[in-house]
Coordinates of C-alpha atoms and ligand atoms in Angstrom, one line a residue:
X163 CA -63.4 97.3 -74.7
X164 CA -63.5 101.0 -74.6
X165 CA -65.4 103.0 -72.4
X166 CA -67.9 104.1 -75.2
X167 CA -68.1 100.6 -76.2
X168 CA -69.2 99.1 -72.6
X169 CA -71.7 101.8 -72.3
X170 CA -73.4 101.4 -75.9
X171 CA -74.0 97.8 -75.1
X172 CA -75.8 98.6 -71.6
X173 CA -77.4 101.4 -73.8
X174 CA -78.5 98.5 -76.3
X175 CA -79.7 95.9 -73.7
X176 CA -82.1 98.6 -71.9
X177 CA -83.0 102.0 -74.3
X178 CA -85.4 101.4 -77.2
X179 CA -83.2 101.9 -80.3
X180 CA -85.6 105.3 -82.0
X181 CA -82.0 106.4 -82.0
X182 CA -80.5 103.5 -83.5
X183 CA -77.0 103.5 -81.6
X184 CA -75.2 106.7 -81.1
X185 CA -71.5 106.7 -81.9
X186 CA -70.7 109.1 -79.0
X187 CA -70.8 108.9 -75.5
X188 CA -70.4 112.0 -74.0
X189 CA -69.1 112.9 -70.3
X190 CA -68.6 116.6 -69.9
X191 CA -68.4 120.0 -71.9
X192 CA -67.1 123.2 -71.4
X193 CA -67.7 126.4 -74.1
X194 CA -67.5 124.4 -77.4
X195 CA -65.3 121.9 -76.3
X196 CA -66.8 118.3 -75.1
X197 CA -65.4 115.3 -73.9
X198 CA -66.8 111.5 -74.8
X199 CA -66.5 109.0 -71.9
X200 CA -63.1 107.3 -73.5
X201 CA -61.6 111.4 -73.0
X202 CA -61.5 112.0 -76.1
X203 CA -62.0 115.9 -76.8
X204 CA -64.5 117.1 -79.9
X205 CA -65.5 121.1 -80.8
X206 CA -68.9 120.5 -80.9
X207 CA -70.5 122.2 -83.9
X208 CA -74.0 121.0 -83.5
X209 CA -74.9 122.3 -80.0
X210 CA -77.2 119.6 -79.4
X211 CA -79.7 120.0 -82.5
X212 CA -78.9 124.1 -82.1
X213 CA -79.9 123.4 -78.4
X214 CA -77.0 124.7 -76.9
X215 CA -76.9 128.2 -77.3
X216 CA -74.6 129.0 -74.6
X217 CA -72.6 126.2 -75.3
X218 CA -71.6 123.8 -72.1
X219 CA -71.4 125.2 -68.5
X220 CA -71.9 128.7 -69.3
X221 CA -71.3 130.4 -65.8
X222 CA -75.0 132.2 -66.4
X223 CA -76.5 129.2 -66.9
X224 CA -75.0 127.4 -64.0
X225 CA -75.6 130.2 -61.8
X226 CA -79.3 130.8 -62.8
X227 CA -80.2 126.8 -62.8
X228 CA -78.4 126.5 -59.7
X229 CA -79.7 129.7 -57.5
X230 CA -83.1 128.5 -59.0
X231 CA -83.2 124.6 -58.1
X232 CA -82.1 125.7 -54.3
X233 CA -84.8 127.8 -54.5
X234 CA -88.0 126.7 -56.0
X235 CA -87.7 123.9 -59.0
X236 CA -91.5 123.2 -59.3
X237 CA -94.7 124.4 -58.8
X238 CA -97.2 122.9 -61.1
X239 CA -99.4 125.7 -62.9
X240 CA -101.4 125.2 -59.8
X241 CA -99.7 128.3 -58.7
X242 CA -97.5 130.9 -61.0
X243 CA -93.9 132.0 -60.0
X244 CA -91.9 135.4 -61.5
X245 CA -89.5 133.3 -64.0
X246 CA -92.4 132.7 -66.0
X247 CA -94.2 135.9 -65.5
X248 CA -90.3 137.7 -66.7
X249 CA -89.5 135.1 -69.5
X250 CA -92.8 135.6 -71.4
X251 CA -92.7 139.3 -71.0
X252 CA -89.6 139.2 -72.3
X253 CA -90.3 136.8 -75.6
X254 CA -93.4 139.5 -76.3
X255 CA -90.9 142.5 -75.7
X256 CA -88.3 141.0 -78.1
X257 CA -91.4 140.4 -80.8
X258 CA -92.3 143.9 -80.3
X259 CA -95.8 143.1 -80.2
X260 CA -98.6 142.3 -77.7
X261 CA -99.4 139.1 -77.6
X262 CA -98.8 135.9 -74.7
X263 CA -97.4 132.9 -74.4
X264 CA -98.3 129.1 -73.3
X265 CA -95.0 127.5 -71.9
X266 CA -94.3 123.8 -72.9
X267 CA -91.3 121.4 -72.6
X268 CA -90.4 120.7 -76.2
X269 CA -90.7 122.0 -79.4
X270 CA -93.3 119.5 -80.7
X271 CA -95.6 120.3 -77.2
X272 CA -95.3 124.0 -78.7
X273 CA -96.6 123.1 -82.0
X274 CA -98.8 120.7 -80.4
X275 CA -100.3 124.4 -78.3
X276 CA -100.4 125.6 -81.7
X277 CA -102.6 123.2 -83.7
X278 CA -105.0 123.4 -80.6
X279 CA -104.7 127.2 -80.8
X280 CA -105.6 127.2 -84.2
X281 CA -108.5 124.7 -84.1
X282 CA -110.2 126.4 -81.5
X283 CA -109.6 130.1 -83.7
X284 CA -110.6 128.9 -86.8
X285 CA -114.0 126.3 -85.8
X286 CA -115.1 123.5 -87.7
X287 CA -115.4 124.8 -91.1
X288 CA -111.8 125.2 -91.8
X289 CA -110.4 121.7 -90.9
X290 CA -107.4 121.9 -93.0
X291 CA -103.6 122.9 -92.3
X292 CA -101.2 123.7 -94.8
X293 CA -97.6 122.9 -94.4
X294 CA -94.6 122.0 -96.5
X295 CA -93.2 119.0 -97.5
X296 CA -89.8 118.0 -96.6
X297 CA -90.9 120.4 -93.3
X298 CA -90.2 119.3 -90.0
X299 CA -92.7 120.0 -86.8
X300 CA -92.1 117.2 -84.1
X301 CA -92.9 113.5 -83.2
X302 CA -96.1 113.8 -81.2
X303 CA -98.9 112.8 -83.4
X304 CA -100.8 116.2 -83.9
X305 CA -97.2 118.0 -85.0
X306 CA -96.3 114.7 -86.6
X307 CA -99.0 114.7 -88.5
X308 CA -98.1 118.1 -90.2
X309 CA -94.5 116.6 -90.8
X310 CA -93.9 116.6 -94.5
X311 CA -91.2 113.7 -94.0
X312 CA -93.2 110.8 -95.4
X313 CA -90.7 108.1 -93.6
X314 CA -91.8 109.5 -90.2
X315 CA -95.3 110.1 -91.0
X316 CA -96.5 107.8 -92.5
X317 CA -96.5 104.7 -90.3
X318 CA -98.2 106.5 -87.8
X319 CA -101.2 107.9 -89.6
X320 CA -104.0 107.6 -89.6
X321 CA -104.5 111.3 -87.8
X322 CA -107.0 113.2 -86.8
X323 CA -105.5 116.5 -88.6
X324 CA -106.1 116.7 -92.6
X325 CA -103.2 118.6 -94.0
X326 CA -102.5 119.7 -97.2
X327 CA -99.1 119.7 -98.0
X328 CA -97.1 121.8 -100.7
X329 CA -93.5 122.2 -101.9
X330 CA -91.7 124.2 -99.9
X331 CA -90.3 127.3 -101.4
X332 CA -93.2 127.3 -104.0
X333 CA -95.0 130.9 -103.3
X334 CA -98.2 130.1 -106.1
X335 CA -98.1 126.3 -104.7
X336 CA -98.8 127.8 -101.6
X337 CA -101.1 130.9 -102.2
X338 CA -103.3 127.5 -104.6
X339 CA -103.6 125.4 -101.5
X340 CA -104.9 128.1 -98.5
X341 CA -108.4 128.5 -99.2
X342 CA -111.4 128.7 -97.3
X343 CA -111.4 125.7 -96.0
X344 CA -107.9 126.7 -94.0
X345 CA -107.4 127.2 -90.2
X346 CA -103.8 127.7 -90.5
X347 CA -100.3 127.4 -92.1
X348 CA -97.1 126.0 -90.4
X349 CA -94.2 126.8 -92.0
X350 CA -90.2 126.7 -90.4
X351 CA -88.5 130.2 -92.5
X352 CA -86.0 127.7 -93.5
X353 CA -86.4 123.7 -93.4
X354 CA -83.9 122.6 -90.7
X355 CA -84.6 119.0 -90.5
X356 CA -84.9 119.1 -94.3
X357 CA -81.8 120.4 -94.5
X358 CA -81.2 124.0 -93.3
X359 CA -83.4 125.0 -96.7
X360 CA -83.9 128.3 -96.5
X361 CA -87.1 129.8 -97.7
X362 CA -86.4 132.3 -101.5
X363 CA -86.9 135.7 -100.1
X364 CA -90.5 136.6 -100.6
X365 CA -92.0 133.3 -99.6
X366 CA -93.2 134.1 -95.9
X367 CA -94.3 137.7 -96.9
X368 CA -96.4 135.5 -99.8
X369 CA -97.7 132.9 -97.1
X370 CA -98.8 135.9 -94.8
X371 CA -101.0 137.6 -98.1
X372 CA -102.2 134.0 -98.6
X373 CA -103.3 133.4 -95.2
X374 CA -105.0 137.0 -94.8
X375 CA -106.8 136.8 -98.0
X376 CA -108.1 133.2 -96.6
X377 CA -108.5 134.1 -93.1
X378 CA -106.4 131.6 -92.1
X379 CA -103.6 131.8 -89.5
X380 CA -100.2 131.8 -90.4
X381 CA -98.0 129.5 -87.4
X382 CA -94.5 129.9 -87.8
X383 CA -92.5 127.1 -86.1
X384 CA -89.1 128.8 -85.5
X385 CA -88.4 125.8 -83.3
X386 CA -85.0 125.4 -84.1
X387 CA -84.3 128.7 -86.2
X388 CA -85.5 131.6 -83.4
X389 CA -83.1 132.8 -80.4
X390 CA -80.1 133.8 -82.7
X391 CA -79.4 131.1 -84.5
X392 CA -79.7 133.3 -88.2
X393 CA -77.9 136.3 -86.4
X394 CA -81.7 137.6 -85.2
X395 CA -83.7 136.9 -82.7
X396 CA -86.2 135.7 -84.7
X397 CA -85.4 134.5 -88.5
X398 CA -89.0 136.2 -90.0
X399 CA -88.0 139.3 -89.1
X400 CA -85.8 139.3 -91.6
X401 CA -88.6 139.3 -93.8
X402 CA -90.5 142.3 -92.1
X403 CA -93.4 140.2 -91.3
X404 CA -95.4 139.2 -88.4
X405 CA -96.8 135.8 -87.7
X406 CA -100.4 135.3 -86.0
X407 CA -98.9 132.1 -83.7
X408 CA -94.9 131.6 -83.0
X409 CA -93.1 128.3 -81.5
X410 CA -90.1 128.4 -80.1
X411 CA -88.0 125.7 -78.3
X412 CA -84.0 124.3 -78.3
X413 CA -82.1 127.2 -78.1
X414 CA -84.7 129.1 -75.6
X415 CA -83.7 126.8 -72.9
X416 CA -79.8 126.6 -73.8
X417 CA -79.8 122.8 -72.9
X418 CA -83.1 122.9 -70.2
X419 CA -86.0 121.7 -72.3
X420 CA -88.5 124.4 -72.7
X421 CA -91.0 124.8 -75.3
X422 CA -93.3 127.9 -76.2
X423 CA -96.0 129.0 -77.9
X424 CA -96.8 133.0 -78.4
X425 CA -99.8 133.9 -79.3
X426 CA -99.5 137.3 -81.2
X427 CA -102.1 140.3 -81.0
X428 CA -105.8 139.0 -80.5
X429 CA -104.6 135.1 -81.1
X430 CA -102.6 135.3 -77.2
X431 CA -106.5 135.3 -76.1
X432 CA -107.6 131.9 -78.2
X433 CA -107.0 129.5 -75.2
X434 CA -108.8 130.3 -72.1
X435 CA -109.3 128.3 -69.0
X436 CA -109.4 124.7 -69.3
X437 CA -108.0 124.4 -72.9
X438 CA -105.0 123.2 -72.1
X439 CA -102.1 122.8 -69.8
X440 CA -99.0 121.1 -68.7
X441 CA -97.6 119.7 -65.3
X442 CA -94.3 120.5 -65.8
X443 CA -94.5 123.4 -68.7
X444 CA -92.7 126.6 -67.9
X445 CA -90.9 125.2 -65.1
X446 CA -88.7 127.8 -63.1
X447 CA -85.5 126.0 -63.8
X448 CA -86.1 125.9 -67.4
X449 CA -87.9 128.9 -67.1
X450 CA -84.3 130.4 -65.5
X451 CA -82.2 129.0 -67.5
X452 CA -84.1 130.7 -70.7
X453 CA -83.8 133.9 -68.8
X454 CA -79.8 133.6 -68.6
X455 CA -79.7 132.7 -72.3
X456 CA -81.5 135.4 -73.5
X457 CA -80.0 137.7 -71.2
X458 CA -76.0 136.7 -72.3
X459 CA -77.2 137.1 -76.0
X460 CA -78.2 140.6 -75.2
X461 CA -75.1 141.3 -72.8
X462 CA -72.6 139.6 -74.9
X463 CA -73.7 140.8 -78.3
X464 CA -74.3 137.1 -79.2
X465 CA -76.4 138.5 -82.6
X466 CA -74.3 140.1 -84.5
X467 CA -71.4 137.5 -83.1
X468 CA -73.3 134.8 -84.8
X469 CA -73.6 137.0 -88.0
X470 CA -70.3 137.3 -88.3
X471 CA -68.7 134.0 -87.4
X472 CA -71.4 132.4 -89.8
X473 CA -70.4 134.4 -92.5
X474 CA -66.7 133.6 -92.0
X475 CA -67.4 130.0 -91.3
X476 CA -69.7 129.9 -94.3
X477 CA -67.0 131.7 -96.6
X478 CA -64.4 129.3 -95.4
X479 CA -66.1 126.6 -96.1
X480 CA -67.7 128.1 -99.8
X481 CA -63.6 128.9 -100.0
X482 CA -62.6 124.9 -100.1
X483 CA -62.6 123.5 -103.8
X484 CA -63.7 119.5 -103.1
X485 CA -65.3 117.3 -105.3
X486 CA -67.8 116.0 -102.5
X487 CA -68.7 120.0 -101.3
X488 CA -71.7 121.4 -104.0
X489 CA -71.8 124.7 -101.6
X490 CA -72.9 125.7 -98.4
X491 CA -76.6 126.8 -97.3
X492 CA -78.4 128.5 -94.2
X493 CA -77.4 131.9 -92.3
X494 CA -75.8 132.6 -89.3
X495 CA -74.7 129.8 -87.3
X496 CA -76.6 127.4 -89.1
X497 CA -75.3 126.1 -91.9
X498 CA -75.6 123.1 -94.5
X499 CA -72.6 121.7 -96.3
X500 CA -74.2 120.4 -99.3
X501 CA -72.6 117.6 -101.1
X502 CA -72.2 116.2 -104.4
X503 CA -73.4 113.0 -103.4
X504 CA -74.6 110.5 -100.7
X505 CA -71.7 111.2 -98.2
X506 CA -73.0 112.6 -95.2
X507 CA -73.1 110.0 -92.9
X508 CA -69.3 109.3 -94.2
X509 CA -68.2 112.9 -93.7
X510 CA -70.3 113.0 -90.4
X511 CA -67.8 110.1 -89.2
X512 CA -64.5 111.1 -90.0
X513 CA -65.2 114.9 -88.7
X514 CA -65.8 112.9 -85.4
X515 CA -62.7 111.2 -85.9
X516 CA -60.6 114.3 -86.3
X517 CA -62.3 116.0 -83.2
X518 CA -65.1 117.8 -84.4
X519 CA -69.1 117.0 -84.0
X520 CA -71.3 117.6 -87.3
X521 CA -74.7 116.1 -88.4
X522 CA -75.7 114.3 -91.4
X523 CA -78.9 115.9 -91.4
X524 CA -79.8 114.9 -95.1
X525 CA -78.2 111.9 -97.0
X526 CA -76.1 114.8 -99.3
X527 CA -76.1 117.2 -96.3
X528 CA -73.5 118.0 -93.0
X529 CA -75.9 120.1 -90.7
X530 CA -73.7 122.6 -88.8
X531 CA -75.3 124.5 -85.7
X532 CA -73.0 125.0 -83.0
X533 CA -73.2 127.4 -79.7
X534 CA -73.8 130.7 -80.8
X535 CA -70.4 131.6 -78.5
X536 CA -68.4 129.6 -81.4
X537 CA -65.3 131.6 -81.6
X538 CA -64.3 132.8 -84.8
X539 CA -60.4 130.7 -84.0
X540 CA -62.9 127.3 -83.7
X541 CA -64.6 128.3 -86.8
X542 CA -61.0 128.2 -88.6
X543 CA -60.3 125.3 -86.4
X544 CA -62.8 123.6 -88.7
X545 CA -62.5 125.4 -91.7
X546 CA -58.7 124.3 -91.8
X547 CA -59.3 120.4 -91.0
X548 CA -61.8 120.3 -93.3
X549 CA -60.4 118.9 -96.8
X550 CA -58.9 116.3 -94.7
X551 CA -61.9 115.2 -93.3
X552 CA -63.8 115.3 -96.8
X553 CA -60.6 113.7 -98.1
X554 CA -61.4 110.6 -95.3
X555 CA -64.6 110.5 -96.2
X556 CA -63.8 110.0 -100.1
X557 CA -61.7 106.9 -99.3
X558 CA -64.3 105.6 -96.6
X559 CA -66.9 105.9 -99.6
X560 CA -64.5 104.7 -102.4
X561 CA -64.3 101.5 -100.4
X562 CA -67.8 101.1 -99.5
X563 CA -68.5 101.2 -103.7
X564 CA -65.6 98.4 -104.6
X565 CA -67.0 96.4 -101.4
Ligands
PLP68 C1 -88.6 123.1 -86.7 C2 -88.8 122.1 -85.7 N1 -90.0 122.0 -85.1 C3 -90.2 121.1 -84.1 C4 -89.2 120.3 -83.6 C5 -89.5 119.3 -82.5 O1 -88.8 119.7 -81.4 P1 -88.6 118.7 -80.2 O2 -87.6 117.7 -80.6 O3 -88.1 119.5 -79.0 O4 -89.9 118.1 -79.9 C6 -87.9 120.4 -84.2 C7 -86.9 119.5 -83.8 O5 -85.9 119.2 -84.5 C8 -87.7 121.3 -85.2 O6 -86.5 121.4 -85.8

């Protein structure tokens, strides 16, 4: 029995299986490179659900995390330390705004800060929330509940959110089903569990109208698509708008879980004293550790890196003439593959057997969000192994049909 195989069944005799059984176990990483228990060496090209920004033991991070936990690793919010004080001014500097933040642990605990935030700004005549189908906000039930992923959602309802949901994408869909009965509209610029969709240009400028004519707020979960991941800091501002309420998680933390919530202009005073909270919630380890990350993006250049090693990765990919590749999708360093047919879970599989970690995000699509530090010789590391992993994957899935 390998390695791998000895841990998987201790894994299966004592985790609960929400997971099912993950094919990997991994030991160790370094940059973009990590290693499974067995030693067996991978590029990792989805940076733990675009988590690790930094990639793996990134000397900022390690020194930050380090000098911090020898220092101070907790104090409650009894009492308030400087990472916090320095990480949300920082998050409202890079927003150019005014504004402040509530400091969580995960990016459903942000949303969860949100749909408080929003109940509490728009009272009990407006008990509806818009969001998208096909959108994804996070598995505690308030940001479950405005999850448009009817699998997920469904066997946990009833809720006590009503939400209307629309088809992403769908600008007139959207301006139809914000009225005055709104508090708010969650929307991801582009759906990442859905896909890595992006929105058509014009659709968040059309939710912002929508939600001012309403008076409703407009809460953009930017979860997984904020910190770089698009090649900008944030992906709406792109689009030249500004949200009322932004969450922010994965990549802010570059592997320590950290979760925010911003509060722009007069919506950073909505919760007051007693309205919420969070033992462990801007913690200064995590709270250091976001500070190195967005500190080495800045130092390092990391934005425009990511723009152009996405675009080369993305053009290398588009470049590849295979009957199971329909295109690519996303910006930046987070991509889709999109495929002709149901063969992500089979690509998924044999990229991890020639060395290199992918996600079937989507039945037809291979998710690709790796550190933003990807180096544009990994990128053609992929790019080049690439037909022969789709070719695998057409014989895995040629025998799975005659079977
Ligand atoms: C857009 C978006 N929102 C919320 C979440 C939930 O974040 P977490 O898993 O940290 O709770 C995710 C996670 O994938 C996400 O992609």
């Amino acid at each position: 029995m390998s390695a791998t195989e000895l841990l998987q069944d201790r894994y299966g005799a004592v985790m609960m299986l929400t997971y099912g059984m993950p094919p990997v176990a991994l030991a160790s990483g370094t940059g973009c490179t990590v290693l499974d228990v067995d030693g067996n060496s991978y590029l990792d090209l989805i940076g733990g659900i675009a988590v690790s920004s930094l990639g793996h033991a990134h000397p900022a991070i390690i020194e930050a995390v380090s000098r911090q936990v020898a220092t101070l690793a907790h104090t409650s919010n009894l009492f308030l330390h400087q990472r916090q004080v320095e990480l949300a001014e920082r998050l409202i500097g890079l927003l150019g705004t005014d504004g402040r933040v509530f400091l969580a642990n995960s990016g459903t605990e942000a949303n969860e800060a949100a749909l408080k935030l929003v109940r509490k700004a728009a009272g009990p005549g407006r008990p509806v929330i818009v969001a998208a189908e096909h959108s994804f906000h996070g598995r505690t039930m308030g940001a479950l509940s405005l999850t448009g992923k009817s699998s997920i959602r469904e066997p946990f309802q009833p809720f006590g959110v009503e939400v209307r949901f629309v088809p992403y994408g769908d600008a007139a869909a959207l301006a139809a089903a914000v009225g005055m009965d709104c508090a708010a509209v969650f929307l991801e610029p582009a759906l990442g569990e859905g896909g890595v969709v992006p929105a058509p240009a014009g659709y968040l400028k059309a939710a912002r109208t929508a939600c001012d004519e309403a008076g409703a707020l407009l809460v953009l979960d930017e979860i997984q698509s904020g910190i770089g991941r698009t090649g900008e800091w944030f992906a709406h501002q792109r689009e030249g708008i500004v949200p009322d309420v932004l969450t922010l998680a994965k990549g802010l933390g570059g592997g320590l879980p950290i979760g925010a919530c911003i509060g722009l202009g007069r919506y950073g005073s909505v919760l007051e004293k007693g309205d919420h909270g969070s033992t462990f919630g801007g913690n200064p380890v995590a709270c250091a550790a976001a500070l190195a990350v967005l500190d080495t993006i800045e130092r390092d250049g990391l934005l425009a890196h990511v723009s152009t090693v996405g675009a080369q990765l993305a053009a290398g990919i588009e470049g590849i003439s295979h009957p199971l590749v329909a295109g690519v999708r996303g910006s930046g360093l987070w991509l889709a593959i999109a495929l002709t047919g149901v063969a992500a879970t089979a690509v998924a599989a044999t990229a991890q057997r020639h060395g290199f970690l992918v996600n079937a995000v989507q039945p037809n699509a291979v998710r690709i969000a790796p550190p933003l530090i990807l180096s544009a010789a990994e990128a053609d590391d992929f790019i080049a192994a690439l037909p022969a992993i789709l070719d695998a994957a057409s014989v895995v899935l040629a025998g799975q049909e005659t079977s």
